[in-house]
Amino acid sequence: MTGAVRRIAVSAAVLGSAWLVLLPYTAAACEVCWGANAVENSTTQGISMAMLLLIGVTGFVGGGVSAFFIRLRRRARLLARGEAVMTEEGELRPVK
């Protein structure tokens, strides 16, 4: 990470933290979720399940994208080191 990018990242983190500390209502729960522990009704259960589903789908897609780029990186390293060759079909074959 270069110096300019690092400064921007640190500045964004500091500003975001300050925003949450100085304006806590932005991090507060909505009217439906406030007190959801006291009353378990079908609305709060449905919202909870929907949030879990969305978090799960996001994690699954993010994991797939990450795995793809990790695979590309490993293949590039093998080719750069000369430990594998690329066939005409696009497959990697180990060097004998």
PDB file of C-alpha atoms in Angstrom:
ATOM      1  CA  MET A   1       0.000   0.000   0.000  1.00  0.00           C
ATOM      2  CA  THR A   2       1.451   3.346  -0.997  1.00  0.00           C
ATOM      3  CA  GLY A   3       1.636   6.309   1.341  1.00  0.00           C
ATOM      4  CA  ALA A   4      -1.213   8.206  -0.334  1.00  0.00           C
ATOM      5  CA  VAL A   5      -3.541   5.204  -0.309  1.00  0.00           C
ATOM      6  CA  ARG A   6      -2.687   4.484   3.320  1.00  0.00           C
ATOM      7  CA  ARG A   7      -3.446   8.102   4.304  1.00  0.00           C
ATOM      8  CA  ILE A   8      -6.799   7.953   2.533  1.00  0.00           C
ATOM      9  CA  ALA A   9      -7.685   4.637   4.200  1.00  0.00           C
ATOM     10  CA  VAL A  10      -6.725   5.904   7.654  1.00  0.00           C
ATOM     11  CA  SER A  11      -8.629   9.148   7.085  1.00  0.00           C
ATOM     12  CA  ALA A  12     -11.739   7.240   6.012  1.00  0.00           C
ATOM     13  CA  ALA A  13     -11.519   4.970   9.065  1.00  0.00           C
ATOM     14  CA  VAL A  14     -11.090   7.917  11.432  1.00  0.00           C
ATOM     15  CA  LEU A  15     -13.960   9.864   9.849  1.00  0.00           C
ATOM     16  CA  GLY A  16     -16.248   6.824   9.914  1.00  0.00           C
ATOM     17  CA  SER A  17     -15.458   6.122  13.562  1.00  0.00           C
ATOM     18  CA  ALA A  18     -15.963   9.767  14.499  1.00  0.00           C
ATOM     19  CA  TRP A  19     -19.304   9.775  12.681  1.00  0.00           C
ATOM     20  CA  LEU A  20     -20.554   6.784  14.691  1.00  0.00           C
ATOM     21  CA  VAL A  21     -19.311   8.254  17.976  1.00  0.00           C
ATOM     22  CA  LEU A  22     -20.630  11.775  17.399  1.00  0.00           C
ATOM     23  CA  LEU A  23     -23.909  10.760  15.730  1.00  0.00           C
ATOM     24  CA  PRO A  24     -24.964   7.544  17.519  1.00  0.00           C
ATOM     25  CA  TYR A  25     -28.513   7.637  16.156  1.00  0.00           C
ATOM     26  CA  THR A  26     -27.100   6.502  12.797  1.00  0.00           C
ATOM     27  CA  ALA A  27     -26.064   3.214  14.418  1.00  0.00           C
ATOM     28  CA  ALA A  28     -29.263   2.751  16.453  1.00  0.00           C
ATOM     29  CA  ALA A  29     -31.832   0.088  15.692  1.00  0.00           C
ATOM     30  CA  CYS A  30     -35.016   0.904  13.825  1.00  0.00           C
ATOM     31  CA  GLU A  31     -38.422   0.966  15.532  1.00  0.00           C
ATOM     32  CA  VAL A  32     -39.211  -2.591  14.454  1.00  0.00           C
ATOM     33  CA  CYS A  33     -35.980  -4.067  15.829  1.00  0.00           C
ATOM     34  CA  TRP A  34     -35.881  -1.997  19.033  1.00  0.00           C
ATOM     35  CA  GLY A  35     -37.029  -4.326  21.785  1.00  0.00           C
ATOM     36  CA  ALA A  36     -37.226  -7.335  19.480  1.00  0.00           C
ATOM     37  CA  ASN A  37     -35.758  -9.504  22.232  1.00  0.00           C
ATOM     38  CA  ALA A  38     -38.707  -8.721  24.494  1.00  0.00           C
ATOM     39  CA  VAL A  39     -41.379  -9.643  21.953  1.00  0.00           C
ATOM     40  CA  GLU A  40     -40.754 -12.444  19.483  1.00  0.00           C
ATOM     41  CA  ASN A  41     -43.327 -12.042  16.746  1.00  0.00           C
ATOM     42  CA  SER A  42     -43.363 -13.243  13.169  1.00  0.00           C
ATOM     43  CA  THR A  43     -42.247  -9.868  11.776  1.00  0.00           C
ATOM     44  CA  THR A  44     -39.012  -9.729  13.754  1.00  0.00           C
ATOM     45  CA  GLN A  45     -38.322 -13.398  13.078  1.00  0.00           C
ATOM     46  CA  GLY A  46     -38.862 -12.850   9.356  1.00  0.00           C
ATOM     47  CA  ILE A  47     -36.573  -9.825   9.304  1.00  0.00           C
ATOM     48  CA  SER A  48     -33.901 -11.754  11.208  1.00  0.00           C
ATOM     49  CA  MET A  49     -34.063 -14.651   8.764  1.00  0.00           C
ATOM     50  CA  ALA A  50     -33.936 -12.281   5.784  1.00  0.00           C
ATOM     51  CA  MET A  51     -30.833 -10.587   7.197  1.00  0.00           C
ATOM     52  CA  LEU A  52     -29.132 -13.947   7.755  1.00  0.00           C
ATOM     53  CA  LEU A  53     -29.964 -15.007   4.202  1.00  0.00           C
ATOM     54  CA  LEU A  54     -28.577 -11.786   2.725  1.00  0.00           C
ATOM     55  CA  ILE A  55     -25.402 -12.030   4.802  1.00  0.00           C
ATOM     56  CA  GLY A  56     -24.998 -15.670   3.758  1.00  0.00           C
ATOM     57  CA  VAL A  57     -25.479 -14.953   0.052  1.00  0.00           C
ATOM     58  CA  THR A  58     -23.060 -12.029   0.219  1.00  0.00           C
ATOM     59  CA  GLY A  59     -20.471 -14.191   1.985  1.00  0.00           C
ATOM     60  CA  PHE A  60     -20.913 -17.014  -0.517  1.00  0.00           C
ATOM     61  CA  VAL A  61     -20.479 -14.733  -3.534  1.00  0.00           C
ATOM     62  CA  GLY A  62     -17.542 -12.912  -1.926  1.00  0.00           C
ATOM     63  CA  GLY A  63     -15.904 -16.243  -1.127  1.00  0.00           C
ATOM     64  CA  GLY A  64     -16.334 -17.416  -4.708  1.00  0.00           C
ATOM     65  CA  VAL A  65     -14.800 -14.254  -6.133  1.00  0.00           C
ATOM     66  CA  SER A  66     -11.911 -14.483  -3.657  1.00  0.00           C
ATOM     67  CA  ALA A  67     -11.303 -18.138  -4.501  1.00  0.00           C
ATOM     68  CA  PHE A  68     -11.238 -17.295  -8.217  1.00  0.00           C
ATOM     69  CA  PHE A  69      -8.582 -14.609  -7.801  1.00  0.00           C
ATOM     70  CA  ILE A  70      -6.517 -16.798  -5.444  1.00  0.00           C
ATOM     71  CA  ARG A  71      -6.603 -19.540  -8.096  1.00  0.00           C
ATOM     72  CA  LEU A  72      -5.490 -17.087 -10.785  1.00  0.00           C
ATOM     73  CA  ARG A  73      -2.629 -15.916  -8.568  1.00  0.00           C
ATOM     74  CA  ARG A  74      -1.440 -19.479  -7.919  1.00  0.00           C
ATOM     75  CA  ARG A  75      -1.573 -20.330 -11.622  1.00  0.00           C
ATOM     76  CA  ALA A  76       0.403 -17.190 -12.492  1.00  0.00           C
ATOM     77  CA  ARG A  77       3.058 -18.103  -9.918  1.00  0.00           C
ATOM     78  CA  LEU A  78       3.411 -21.605 -11.345  1.00  0.00           C
ATOM     79  CA  LEU A  79       3.833 -20.209 -14.852  1.00  0.00           C
ATOM     80  CA  ALA A  80       6.286 -17.511 -13.732  1.00  0.00           C
ATOM     81  CA  ARG A  81       8.472 -20.040 -11.892  1.00  0.00           C
ATOM     82  CA  GLY A  82       8.476 -22.370 -14.877  1.00  0.00           C
ATOM     83  CA  GLU A  83       6.912 -25.189 -12.861  1.00  0.00           C
ATOM     84  CA  ALA A  84       4.001 -25.526 -15.300  1.00  0.00           C
ATOM     85  CA  VAL A  85       3.178 -24.859 -18.940  1.00  0.00           C
ATOM     86  CA  MET A  86      -0.081 -23.764 -20.548  1.00  0.00           C
ATOM     87  CA  THR A  87      -1.604 -26.076 -23.141  1.00  0.00           C
ATOM     88  CA  GLU A  88      -3.534 -24.862 -26.174  1.00  0.00           C
ATOM     89  CA  GLU A  89      -6.768 -25.682 -24.340  1.00  0.00           C
ATOM     90  CA  GLY A  90      -5.798 -23.358 -21.474  1.00  0.00           C
ATOM     91  CA  GLU A  91      -4.919 -26.085 -18.978  1.00  0.00           C
ATOM     92  CA  LEU A  92      -1.806 -26.109 -16.810  1.00  0.00           C
ATOM     93  CA  ARG A  93       0.483 -29.108 -17.115  1.00  0.00           C
ATOM     94  CA  PRO A  94       3.387 -29.677 -14.726  1.00  0.00           C
ATOM     95  CA  VAL A  95       6.853 -29.565 -16.245  1.00  0.00           C
ATOM     96  CA  LYS A  96       8.452 -33.026 -16.198  1.00  0.00           C
TER      97      LYS A  96
END
